[in-house]
Short mmCIF file of C-alpha atoms in Angstrom, two decimals:
data_model
loop_
_atom_site.label_atom_id
_atom_site.label_comp_id
_atom_site.label_asym_id
_atom_site.label_seq_id
_atom_site.Cartn_x
_atom_site.Cartn_y
_atom_site.Cartn_z
CA MET A 1 0.00 0.00 0.00
CA ARG A 2 1.24 3.46 -0.86
CA GLN A 3 2.42 5.52 2.12
CA VAL A 4 2.98 9.18 2.77
CA ARG A 5 5.48 10.33 5.39
CA ILE A 6 4.50 13.60 7.03
CA GLY A 7 6.36 15.31 9.86
CA ALA A 8 5.74 18.16 12.29
CA GLY A 9 8.56 20.73 12.42
CA ALA A 10 7.18 23.08 15.08
CA GLY A 11 4.41 23.03 17.67
CA TYR A 12 4.26 26.79 18.26
CA SER A 13 5.87 29.95 16.93
CA GLY A 14 8.86 29.96 19.27
CA ASP A 15 9.60 26.24 19.08
CA ARG A 16 13.10 24.69 18.74
CA ILE A 17 14.54 24.70 15.23
CA GLU A 18 17.02 21.75 15.22
CA PRO A 19 14.39 18.98 15.52
CA ALA A 20 12.91 20.13 12.20
CA VAL A 21 16.36 20.02 10.60
CA GLU A 22 16.79 16.47 11.92
CA LEU A 23 13.42 15.50 10.40
CA ALA A 24 14.27 17.18 7.09
CA GLU A 25 17.65 15.47 6.87
CA ARG A 26 16.81 12.01 8.20
CA GLY A 27 13.03 11.64 8.17
CA ARG A 28 12.67 10.72 4.46
CA LEU A 29 9.63 12.97 4.50
CA ASP A 30 7.16 13.77 1.76
CA TYR A 31 5.80 16.71 3.77
CA LEU A 32 7.06 18.82 6.65
CA VAL A 33 4.45 20.93 8.43
CA PHE A 34 5.12 23.92 10.72
CA GLU A 35 2.15 24.91 12.92
CA CYS A 36 3.12 28.26 14.44
CA LEU A 37 -0.07 30.28 14.85
CA ALA A 38 -1.81 30.33 18.24
CA GLU A 39 -5.15 32.10 18.71
CA ARG A 40 -3.53 35.26 19.96
CA THR A 41 -0.48 35.22 17.68
CA ILE A 42 -2.40 36.43 14.64
CA ALA A 43 -3.73 39.50 16.45
CA LEU A 44 -0.16 40.38 17.46
CA ALA A 45 0.93 39.86 13.85
CA GLN A 46 -1.85 42.14 12.62
CA GLN A 47 -0.56 44.86 14.95
CA ALA A 48 2.95 44.39 13.60
CA ARG A 49 1.61 44.72 10.04
CA ARG A 50 -0.19 47.95 10.95
CA ARG A 51 3.10 49.40 12.16
CA ASP A 52 4.95 48.19 9.04
CA PRO A 53 3.00 46.82 6.03
CA ARG A 54 5.99 44.65 5.08
CA LEU A 55 5.70 42.71 8.36
CA GLY A 56 2.98 40.66 10.06
CA TYR A 57 4.37 37.17 9.42
CA ASP A 58 6.10 34.87 11.91
CA PRO A 59 9.31 36.49 13.23
CA LEU A 60 11.23 33.19 13.00
CA LEU A 61 10.20 32.48 9.39
CA ALA A 62 13.53 33.34 7.77
CA ALA A 63 15.55 31.47 10.41
CA ARG A 64 13.44 28.31 10.11
CA MET A 65 13.50 28.33 6.31
CA ARG A 66 17.23 28.94 6.15
CA ALA A 67 17.69 25.90 8.40
CA VAL A 68 15.46 23.43 6.54
CA LEU A 69 15.17 24.51 2.89
CA PRO A 70 18.39 22.88 1.62
CA ALA A 71 17.57 19.46 3.09
CA CYS A 72 13.91 19.67 2.04
CA ARG A 73 14.91 20.57 -1.50
CA ARG A 74 17.36 17.63 -1.65
CA ALA A 75 14.79 15.16 -0.35
CA GLY A 76 11.89 16.62 -2.35
CA THR A 77 10.01 17.38 0.87
CA VAL A 78 7.17 19.86 0.47
CA ILE A 79 6.71 22.37 3.31
CA ILE A 80 3.33 23.52 4.60
CA THR A 81 3.04 26.22 7.24
CA ASN A 82 0.77 28.89 8.70
CA MET A 83 3.75 31.18 9.41
CA GLY A 84 2.24 33.69 6.98
CA ALA A 85 0.14 34.87 9.95
CA ALA A 86 -1.29 38.30 9.08
CA ASN A 87 0.71 38.68 5.86
CA PRO A 88 1.11 35.45 3.82
CA LEU A 89 2.13 37.34 0.65
CA ALA A 90 5.04 39.16 2.29
CA ALA A 91 5.99 35.86 3.94
CA ALA A 92 6.03 34.08 0.56
CA GLU A 93 8.30 36.80 -0.82
CA LEU A 94 10.64 36.35 2.14
CA VAL A 95 10.76 32.58 1.58
CA CYS A 96 11.62 33.16 -2.10
CA ALA A 97 14.37 35.60 -1.12
CA THR A 98 15.74 33.09 1.40
CA ALA A 99 15.69 30.34 -1.25
CA ARG A 100 17.60 32.61 -3.66
CA ASP A 101 20.17 33.39 -0.93
CA LEU A 102 20.68 29.65 -0.53
CA GLY A 103 21.17 29.25 -4.27
CA LEU A 104 17.83 27.47 -4.79
CA ARG A 105 16.32 28.55 -8.10
CA GLY A 106 12.85 27.74 -9.38
CA TYR A 107 11.50 27.07 -5.88
CA LYS A 108 7.71 27.49 -6.04
CA VAL A 109 6.01 29.15 -3.08
CA ALA A 110 2.22 29.41 -2.81
CA ALA A 111 0.65 31.99 -0.51
CA VAL A 112 -2.93 31.35 0.63
CA THR A 113 -4.91 34.50 1.40
CA GLY A 114 -8.55 35.22 2.13
CA ASP A 115 -8.68 34.41 5.85
CA ASP A 116 -8.64 38.13 6.74
CA VAL A 117 -12.36 38.90 7.05
CA ALA A 118 -12.20 42.11 9.12
CA ALA A 119 -14.28 43.95 6.50
CA SER A 120 -17.06 41.32 6.55
CA VAL A 121 -17.16 41.12 10.34
CA GLY A 122 -17.18 44.89 10.80
CA ASP A 123 -20.50 45.27 8.98
CA GLY A 124 -22.08 43.52 11.86
CA HIS A 125 -24.42 40.60 11.22
CA GLY A 126 -22.59 38.03 13.28
CA ARG A 127 -22.74 37.72 17.06
CA ILE A 128 -19.82 37.18 19.38
CA LEU A 129 -20.01 33.56 20.59
CA GLU A 130 -18.62 34.31 24.06
CA ASP A 131 -21.05 37.07 25.08
CA GLY A 132 -23.78 37.35 22.41
CA ARG A 133 -23.02 40.97 21.49
CA PRO A 134 -23.05 41.90 17.78
CA ALA A 135 -19.50 41.82 16.41
CA ALA A 136 -20.00 45.33 15.03
CA ALA A 137 -20.20 46.61 18.63
CA LEU A 138 -16.45 46.06 18.95
CA GLY A 139 -15.86 49.14 16.76
CA ALA A 140 -12.32 50.42 16.82
CA SER A 141 -11.23 47.91 19.45
CA LEU A 142 -11.36 45.17 16.78
CA ILE A 143 -7.76 44.58 15.71
CA SER A 144 -8.09 41.48 13.58
CA ALA A 145 -10.71 39.05 12.27
CA ASN A 146 -9.45 35.86 10.67
CA ALA A 147 -11.56 32.95 9.48
CA TYR A 148 -10.25 29.45 10.00
CA LEU A 149 -9.63 28.16 6.47
CA GLY A 150 -9.74 24.44 5.78
CA ALA A 151 -7.63 22.14 3.64
CA GLU A 152 -9.14 22.98 0.23
CA PRO A 153 -6.88 25.93 -0.69
CA ILE A 154 -3.85 23.92 0.45
CA VAL A 155 -4.83 21.06 -1.88
CA GLN A 156 -5.29 23.59 -4.67
CA ALA A 157 -1.81 25.02 -4.10
CA LEU A 158 -0.26 21.54 -4.04
CA SER A 159 -2.04 20.61 -7.27
CA ALA A 160 -0.54 23.74 -8.83
CA GLY A 161 2.92 22.33 -8.06
CA ALA A 162 3.91 24.32 -4.96
CA ASP A 163 7.13 23.30 -3.16
CA LEU A 164 5.98 25.28 -0.15
CA VAL A 165 2.51 26.45 0.91
CA ILE A 166 2.24 29.34 3.36
CA THR A 167 -1.08 30.34 4.90
CA GLY A 168 -2.43 32.74 7.48
CA ARG A 169 -5.22 31.48 9.75
CA ALA A 170 -5.94 27.89 8.78
CA ALA A 171 -7.20 25.23 11.16
CA ASP A 172 -4.20 23.40 12.60
CA PRO A 173 -5.20 19.86 11.52
CA SER A 174 -6.07 21.14 8.01
CA LEU A 175 -2.35 21.81 7.41
CA PHE A 176 -1.88 18.01 7.61
CA LEU A 177 -5.19 16.98 6.07
CA GLY A 178 -4.42 19.02 2.91
CA PRO A 179 -1.39 17.01 1.75
CA LEU A 180 -3.05 13.67 2.63
CA VAL A 181 -6.15 14.53 0.57
CA HIS A 182 -3.88 15.72 -2.24
CA GLU A 183 -1.75 12.56 -2.24
CA PHE A 184 -4.51 9.99 -1.89
CA GLY A 185 -7.21 11.79 -3.85
CA TRP A 186 -9.75 11.43 -1.04
CA SER A 187 -13.10 13.13 -1.55
CA PHE A 188 -13.87 16.23 0.51
CA GLU A 189 -17.12 14.47 1.40
CA ASP A 190 -15.52 11.24 2.65
CA TRP A 191 -16.26 12.29 6.24
CA PRO A 192 -14.95 9.16 8.06
CA ARG A 193 -11.65 9.37 6.13
CA LEU A 194 -11.37 13.13 6.79
CA GLY A 195 -12.07 12.42 10.47
CA GLN A 196 -9.19 9.95 10.63
CA ALA A 197 -6.89 12.38 8.77
CA THR A 198 -7.90 15.09 11.26
CA LEU A 199 -6.88 12.76 14.09
CA ILE A 200 -3.45 12.32 12.47
CA GLY A 201 -3.08 16.10 12.08
CA HIS A 202 -4.27 16.74 15.62
CA VAL A 203 -1.76 14.27 17.08
CA LEU A 204 1.13 15.80 15.09
CA GLU A 205 0.33 19.51 15.29
CA CYS A 206 1.94 20.18 18.68
CA ALA A 207 5.16 18.49 17.51
CA GLY A 208 7.16 17.46 20.63
CA GLN A 209 4.00 17.03 22.72
CA VAL A 210 3.54 13.54 21.24
CA THR A 211 7.20 12.45 21.31
CA GLY A 212 7.60 12.76 25.08
CA GLY A 213 7.60 16.52 25.46
CA TYR A 214 5.28 17.95 28.11
CA PHE A 215 4.98 14.43 29.51
CA ALA A 216 7.83 13.65 31.91
CA ASP A 217 7.02 13.30 35.61
CA PRO A 218 10.05 11.85 37.45
CA GLY A 219 9.23 8.66 39.28
CA PHE A 220 6.04 8.12 37.27
CA LYS A 221 6.68 8.93 33.62
CA THR A 222 10.26 8.74 32.36
CA VAL A 223 11.37 10.26 29.06
CA PRO A 224 14.95 9.86 27.77
CA GLY A 225 16.85 12.65 26.02
CA LEU A 226 14.48 15.58 26.52
CA ALA A 227 17.18 18.15 25.70
CA ARG A 228 17.35 16.74 22.19
CA LEU A 229 13.73 15.76 21.80
CA GLY A 230 12.85 14.41 18.36
CA PHE A 231 9.76 15.73 16.58
CA PRO A 232 7.12 13.34 15.25
CA LEU A 233 6.28 11.98 11.85
CA ALA A 234 3.41 9.81 10.67
CA GLU A 235 3.53 7.03 8.12
CA VAL A 236 0.07 7.27 6.60
CA GLY A 237 -1.47 4.63 4.35
CA GLU A 238 -3.94 5.20 1.56
CA ASP A 239 -6.70 3.76 3.77
CA GLY A 240 -5.98 6.33 6.50
CA SER A 241 -4.04 3.94 8.74
CA ALA A 242 -1.24 5.71 10.55
CA ILE A 243 1.82 4.99 12.62
CA ILE A 244 3.25 7.80 14.72
CA THR A 245 7.01 7.61 15.11
CA LYS A 246 10.17 9.77 15.11
CA VAL A 247 13.67 9.75 13.66
CA GLU A 248 15.77 6.88 15.05
CA GLY A 249 18.31 8.05 17.60
CA SER A 250 16.51 11.29 18.49
CA GLY A 251 15.53 12.00 22.10
CA GLY A 252 12.11 11.43 23.62
CA CYS A 253 9.72 8.53 23.11
CA VAL A 254 6.51 7.70 21.28
CA THR A 255 4.32 5.46 23.42
CA SER A 256 0.63 4.66 23.77
CA ALA A 257 0.57 7.01 26.74
CA THR A 258 2.16 9.99 24.95
CA CYS A 259 -0.30 9.49 22.07
CA LYS A 260 -3.34 9.26 24.36
CA GLU A 261 -2.43 12.55 26.07
CA GLN A 262 -2.11 14.32 22.73
CA ILE A 263 -5.28 12.77 21.23
CA LEU A 264 -7.33 14.33 24.03
CA TYR A 265 -5.38 17.59 24.18
CA GLU A 266 -7.70 20.61 23.89
CA ILE A 267 -10.59 18.39 22.80
CA HIS A 268 -13.94 19.05 24.45
CA ASP A 269 -16.54 16.50 23.32
CA PRO A 270 -14.39 13.78 21.71
CA ALA A 271 -17.35 12.80 19.48
CA ALA A 272 -17.57 16.29 17.98
CA TYR A 273 -14.26 17.99 17.19
CA PHE A 274 -15.11 20.83 14.82
CA THR A 275 -12.79 21.85 11.98
CA PRO A 276 -13.60 23.65 8.71
CA ASP A 277 -13.24 20.30 6.87
CA VAL A 278 -15.20 17.86 9.01
CA VAL A 279 -16.78 17.30 12.42
CA ALA A 280 -14.36 14.65 13.59
CA ASP A 281 -15.26 11.88 16.01
CA PHE A 282 -12.43 10.64 18.26
CA SER A 283 -14.70 8.78 20.71
CA GLN A 284 -13.74 5.29 19.44
CA VAL A 285 -10.04 5.95 18.80
CA ARG A 286 -7.54 3.19 19.56
CA VAL A 287 -3.78 3.27 20.06
CA GLU A 288 -1.49 0.29 19.76
CA GLN A 289 2.26 0.14 20.38
CA VAL A 290 3.59 -1.80 17.37
CA GLY A 291 7.32 -1.30 17.92
CA GLN A 292 9.76 0.90 19.79
CA ASP A 293 8.64 4.51 19.28
CA GLN A 294 5.94 3.29 16.89
CA VAL A 295 2.28 3.67 17.75
CA ARG A 296 -0.63 2.92 15.46
CA ILE A 297 -3.59 5.31 15.84
CA SER A 298 -6.93 4.26 14.36
CA GLY A 299 -10.67 4.37 14.75
CA ALA A 300 -11.44 8.06 14.19
CA SER A 301 -14.45 8.93 12.10
CA GLY A 302 -16.43 12.01 11.15
CA ARG A 303 -19.58 13.58 9.79
CA ALA A 304 -20.45 16.50 7.52
CA ARG A 305 -18.46 19.69 8.00
CA PRO A 306 -20.05 22.71 9.73
CA GLU A 307 -21.96 25.15 7.54
CA ALA A 308 -20.33 28.27 8.99
CA LEU A 309 -16.65 29.03 9.53
CA LYS A 310 -15.26 30.07 12.89
CA VAL A 311 -13.65 33.51 12.95
CA SER A 312 -11.10 34.51 15.55
CA LEU A 313 -11.39 38.16 16.64
CA GLY A 314 -8.45 40.03 18.14
CA VAL A 315 -9.68 42.78 20.43
CA ALA A 316 -7.77 45.56 22.21
CA GLU A 317 -8.69 45.29 25.89
CA GLY A 318 -6.38 47.75 27.61
CA PHE A 319 -3.24 46.95 29.54
CA VAL A 320 -1.89 44.74 32.30
CA GLY A 321 0.66 46.11 34.77
CA GLU A 322 2.58 43.83 37.06
CA GLY A 323 5.18 44.01 39.82
CA GLN A 324 6.96 41.34 41.87
CA ILE A 325 9.14 41.34 45.01
CA SER A 326 10.64 38.53 47.10
CA TYR A 327 10.96 37.91 50.86
CA ALA A 328 12.94 35.12 52.52
CA GLY A 329 13.78 33.51 55.85
CA SER A 330 11.69 33.47 59.02
CA GLY A 331 8.52 35.53 58.67
CA ALA A 332 8.83 35.71 54.89
CA ARG A 333 5.14 35.05 54.40
CA ASP A 334 4.07 37.65 56.99
CA ARG A 335 6.21 40.31 55.33
CA ALA A 336 4.92 39.40 51.85
CA GLU A 337 1.34 39.64 53.11
CA LEU A 338 2.09 43.02 54.71
CA ALA A 339 3.62 44.16 51.42
CA ALA A 340 0.48 43.11 49.55
CA ALA A 341 -1.72 45.04 51.98
CA ILE A 342 0.44 48.15 51.56
CA VAL A 343 0.27 48.02 47.76
CA ARG A 344 -3.50 47.48 47.87
CA GLU A 345 -3.95 50.53 50.09
CA ARG A 346 -1.55 52.63 48.02
CA LEU A 347 -3.43 51.86 44.79
CA GLU A 348 -6.65 52.96 46.51
CA LEU A 349 -5.09 56.11 48.00
CA THR A 350 -3.68 57.18 44.65
CA GLY A 351 -6.97 56.47 42.86
CA LEU A 352 -5.84 53.83 40.41
CA MET A 353 -8.73 52.84 38.13
CA ALA A 354 -8.11 49.11 37.75
CA GLN A 355 -10.75 46.89 36.15
CA GLU A 356 -9.37 43.94 38.08
CA LEU A 357 -6.54 43.51 40.58
CA ARG A 358 -4.83 40.35 41.71
CA PHE A 359 -2.40 39.63 44.56
CA ASP A 360 -0.48 36.32 44.49
CA LEU A 361 2.07 34.81 46.83
CA ILE A 362 4.22 32.78 44.48
CA GLY A 363 5.12 29.52 46.21
CA ILE A 364 1.83 29.54 48.17
CA ASP A 365 -1.27 30.39 46.19
CA ALA A 366 -0.32 31.89 42.80
CA LEU A 367 -1.32 29.01 40.54
CA HIS A 368 -4.54 27.64 42.01
CA GLY A 369 -5.49 30.01 44.81
CA HIS A 370 -6.42 28.72 48.24
CA GLY A 371 -9.02 26.32 46.86
CA LEU A 372 -6.58 23.50 46.29
CA PRO A 373 -4.84 22.69 49.59
CA ALA A 374 -1.80 20.54 48.89
CA GLY A 375 -0.28 20.57 52.37
CA GLY A 376 -3.13 19.19 54.45
CA GLY A 377 -4.70 22.55 55.28
CA GLU A 378 -1.97 23.91 57.56
CA ARG A 379 -0.66 27.41 56.91
CA ALA A 380 2.35 26.90 54.64
CA GLU A 381 5.60 28.57 55.79
CA PRO A 382 7.99 28.31 52.87
CA TYR A 383 11.57 29.61 53.09
CA GLU A 384 10.94 32.18 50.40
CA VAL A 385 7.85 33.92 49.07
CA ARG A 386 7.42 36.18 46.05
CA LEU A 387 4.60 38.72 46.01
CA ARG A 388 3.07 39.33 42.60
CA VAL A 389 0.62 42.18 41.99
CA ALA A 390 -1.15 42.35 38.64
CA GLY A 391 -3.93 44.63 37.42
CA ARG A 392 -5.81 45.38 34.22
CA THR A 393 -6.28 49.05 33.32
CA ALA A 394 -7.61 51.12 30.44
CA SER A 395 -4.42 53.14 29.96
CA MET A 396 -0.75 52.27 29.85
CA ASP A 397 0.09 55.02 32.38
CA GLU A 398 -2.11 53.39 34.98
CA ALA A 399 -0.64 49.96 34.24
CA VAL A 400 2.86 51.37 34.84
CA ARG A 401 1.80 52.61 38.29
CA ILE A 402 1.10 49.05 39.50
CA GLY A 403 4.70 47.94 39.04
CA SER A 404 5.94 51.23 40.48
CA GLU A 405 3.96 50.75 43.70
CA VAL A 406 5.66 47.36 44.12
CA GLU A 407 9.06 48.91 43.41
CA THR A 408 8.64 51.62 46.07
CA LEU A 409 8.44 48.81 48.65
CA TYR A 410 12.27 48.79 48.45
CA THR A 411 12.59 51.87 50.64
CA ASN A 412 9.05 52.20 51.99
CA GLY A 413 7.85 48.65 52.65
CA PRO A 414 8.58 45.73 54.98
CA ALA A 415 12.14 44.63 55.79
CA GLY A 416 14.22 42.57 53.44
CA GLY A 417 12.29 42.80 50.18
CA GLY A 418 14.42 42.18 47.09
CA GLY A 419 14.51 41.30 43.43
CA VAL A 420 11.82 43.64 42.14
CA THR A 421 10.69 43.19 38.57
CA LYS A 422 7.93 45.10 36.81
CA GLN A 423 6.34 45.00 33.41
CA VAL A 424 3.46 46.30 31.32
CA ARG A 425 1.81 44.54 28.41
CA GLU A 426 -1.02 45.36 26.07
CA VAL A 427 -3.99 43.01 26.37
CA LEU A 428 -5.20 41.43 23.17
CA GLY A 429 -8.37 39.56 23.93
CA VAL A 430 -9.49 36.79 21.61
CA LEU A 431 -13.20 36.34 20.89
CA SER A 432 -14.94 34.39 18.16
CA THR A 433 -17.86 34.60 15.79
CA LEU A 434 -19.21 32.60 12.85
CA LEU A 435 -19.33 33.58 9.18
CA PRO A 436 -21.22 31.85 6.37
CA ARG A 437 -18.79 29.88 4.20
CA GLU A 438 -19.64 31.78 1.01
CA ARG A 439 -18.39 35.02 2.58
CA VAL A 440 -14.87 33.62 2.85
CA GLN A 441 -13.05 33.33 -0.48
CA PRO A 442 -9.51 31.95 -0.30
CA SER A 443 -7.06 32.64 -3.15
CA ILE A 444 -3.69 31.21 -4.13
CA HIS A 445 -0.72 33.36 -5.22
CA MET A 446 2.20 31.48 -6.77
CA LEU A 447 5.71 32.95 -6.49
CA GLU A 448 9.04 31.50 -7.62
CA SER A 449 12.62 32.04 -6.48
CA MET B 1 -4.45 7.10 47.26
CA LYS B 2 -3.86 10.00 44.92
CA LEU B 3 -4.92 9.74 41.27
CA ARG B 4 -1.27 10.28 40.35
CA GLY B 5 -0.60 6.66 41.31
CA VAL B 6 -2.94 5.21 38.66
CA ALA B 7 -3.40 7.87 36.00
CA HIS B 8 -1.76 10.66 34.05
CA ALA B 9 -3.25 13.93 32.79
CA ARG B 10 -2.75 16.85 30.41
CA ALA B 11 -4.51 20.22 30.47
CA GLY B 12 -5.31 22.47 27.53
CA ASP B 13 -7.22 25.71 27.00
CA LYS B 14 -9.69 27.35 24.64
CA GLY B 15 -10.66 30.84 25.72
CA ASP B 16 -11.93 30.67 29.32
CA THR B 17 -12.44 26.89 29.16
CA SER B 18 -9.95 24.36 30.46
CA SER B 19 -10.00 20.75 29.28
CA ILE B 20 -8.14 18.17 31.32
CA SER B 21 -7.67 14.54 30.32
CA LEU B 22 -7.31 11.77 32.89
CA ILE B 23 -5.82 8.56 31.50
CA ALA B 24 -5.43 5.26 33.35
CA TYR B 25 -1.94 3.74 33.11
CA GLU B 26 -3.54 0.27 33.23
CA GLU B 27 -6.86 -0.52 31.55
CA ALA B 28 -7.93 -2.38 34.69
CA ASP B 29 -7.98 0.90 36.60
CA TYR B 30 -10.29 2.70 34.17
CA PRO B 31 -13.54 1.57 35.88
CA ARG B 32 -12.23 3.03 39.17
CA LEU B 33 -11.72 6.37 37.49
CA VAL B 34 -15.24 6.23 36.04
CA ARG B 35 -16.64 5.37 39.48
CA HIS B 36 -14.78 7.88 41.64
CA VAL B 37 -13.78 10.82 39.48
CA THR B 38 -17.19 12.26 38.64
CA ALA B 39 -17.84 15.71 37.20
CA GLU B 40 -19.15 16.73 40.65
CA ARG B 41 -15.97 15.54 42.36
CA VAL B 42 -13.84 17.55 39.94
CA ALA B 43 -16.05 20.63 40.33
CA THR B 44 -15.62 20.42 44.13
CA HIS B 45 -11.85 20.00 43.81
CA PHE B 46 -11.51 23.08 41.63
CA ALA B 47 -14.10 25.18 43.49
CA GLY B 48 -11.47 27.83 44.28
CA ILE B 49 -11.00 28.80 40.65
CA LEU B 50 -14.11 27.50 38.87
CA ARG B 51 -16.98 29.85 38.05
CA GLY B 52 -18.80 27.66 35.49
CA SER B 53 -19.80 24.03 35.12
CA VAL B 54 -17.88 20.78 34.55
CA SER B 55 -18.69 18.16 31.90
CA ARG B 56 -17.17 14.69 31.79
CA TYR B 57 -16.68 12.58 28.66
CA GLU B 58 -15.80 8.87 28.77
CA ILE B 59 -13.41 7.48 26.16
CA ALA B 60 -13.41 3.79 27.03
CA SER B 61 -11.25 2.82 24.04
CA LEU B 62 -8.39 4.89 25.53
CA GLY B 63 -9.18 4.13 29.18
CA ALA B 64 -9.58 7.86 29.65
CA LEU B 65 -11.90 10.57 30.92
CA ASN B 66 -11.97 14.11 29.58
CA PHE B 67 -13.11 16.98 31.78
CA VAL B 68 -14.25 20.32 30.40
CA LEU B 69 -14.22 23.14 32.97
CA ARG B 70 -16.04 26.27 31.84
CA GLN B 71 -15.09 29.72 33.17
CA ALA B 72 -12.05 28.25 34.85
CA LEU B 73 -9.25 30.42 33.46
CA GLY B 74 -9.87 33.82 35.02
CA GLY B 75 -11.51 35.22 31.87
CA GLY B 76 -9.30 33.45 29.34
CA VAL B 77 -5.71 33.16 28.30
CA THR B 78 -5.42 36.59 26.79
CA ARG B 79 -6.98 38.73 29.56
CA SER B 80 -6.46 36.67 32.69
CA LEU B 81 -4.28 38.21 35.41
CA ALA B 82 -3.23 34.74 36.56
CA LEU B 83 0.39 33.64 36.54
CA ASP B 84 -0.49 30.48 34.60
CA THR B 85 -2.95 32.03 32.17
CA HIS B 86 -3.36 28.79 30.19
CA GLY B 87 -4.10 26.72 33.28
CA LYS B 88 -1.42 24.29 32.14
CA SER B 89 -0.65 23.36 35.74
CA LEU B 90 -4.24 22.26 36.46
CA SER B 91 -3.39 18.72 35.27
CA SER B 92 -1.13 18.28 38.29
CA ALA B 93 -3.87 19.58 40.58
CA LEU B 94 -6.31 17.00 39.18
CA LEU B 95 -3.85 14.19 39.95
CA ASP B 96 -3.84 15.26 43.62
CA ILE B 97 -7.46 14.08 44.02
CA GLU B 98 -7.69 11.23 46.56
CA ILE B 99 -9.63 8.09 45.66
CA PRO B 100 -10.29 4.98 47.81
CA ASP B 101 -7.69 2.18 47.59
CA ASP B 102 -10.26 -0.48 46.51
#
């Protein structure tokens, strides 16, 4: 039976680069996919593009391409990625320029556009799924609106002979489903097959998270070689059968357990996983260890794709200011609590207009509050405690004041406070809405180095 | 005993919703998870951070449960003031739940 070998070269925009090089050089891959676009990343990219129309794509694009293009070209491996973010056309031009720098001529790069639907959303028919307001009510606070494209434009680009396909917002599993549909000629209405292909894409899309990354728990779950973790690849058969594995000799492990964790990762109802291509059903999925670092995944199915496309909305929601300070030794917790009380009172006295304020004692209650007692209910007295104050404000000036009030504890607060840090960040909220399919029209632009 | 002795877990996020898997190391332990780790039990465990409801899905073929906790991430990854905005560390909190030794 004919097989396609498809690898995952990145699980998020800042991911390690060498594992992708290892896959490109030794994975004997037909396709190498880079999934680098989290929900919030595209809103950030849209802001970057507003500041400079030549930008708005993934900041690591050139570095990743420089690292993998030579090996991919030698092996005939086609690259598929969503690193185009808010500017797939500029990204495609950069890839072409990088290919030329490397002496690669005639390299065909396809940019997929059409996911930017800010104009359609702004006219206000759709409702925001999270709070029911009309999307038009967002007004000027709306920074970006990107529809999740499916696999169809990717298949189109591959059929046109692309060596590399670069998209903006596309559904993560669709980046993998596209090449499989293209290779095996599956119908876009073969829902069970598309469901299984979506499972394969879903398992691969976070890269190292299925090869032993984000898994180790000393004493319970052991993973060898995490510092040189190998990224995954799937050997996919024409019937949709798939074995998840990795390059021999790389770090990490592929086991039934690592695959189970990733199959259920960020899934809600396993019988209804929505993508633009299919409503996938993972409720009967099976995993079977068939060799060392080889796991067969099977049993996914699916039903007809949703009528409307999900649109991710990036919304400006003000600023977050934060300050931290540490206390140590006997009475550390008492002094940190006194420091928190002082900052709280100071922010009131000086009239800070915070929409929300939060006081954490890192080492005691910062992650899960007081609701999850780990130490049997007694008052924990750790050797060191770090106070963290964070608040959301409408203006940057007010956000700055939060960190400053923590900093003034140096000379005005309890004894022995040290190691102050402070920061301010802009808040980009992510909301979602739905758009009828016919209002989203993807196009393909073919460039050549 | 703590769940950590018989199961492993991974947490993920979508907006203000956290999803946490709970997977038996041995198939034989899956019925115990089904019996003891109910949606109500999980809601009680996370009462300190949870403002919405909890749903539980059973995936018998994987020997796993999947919990969906709504309004559990302080408003969502992008606007939450929490240190762990994604709620990634909630998987470890789930594994601290005590179940009978039966």
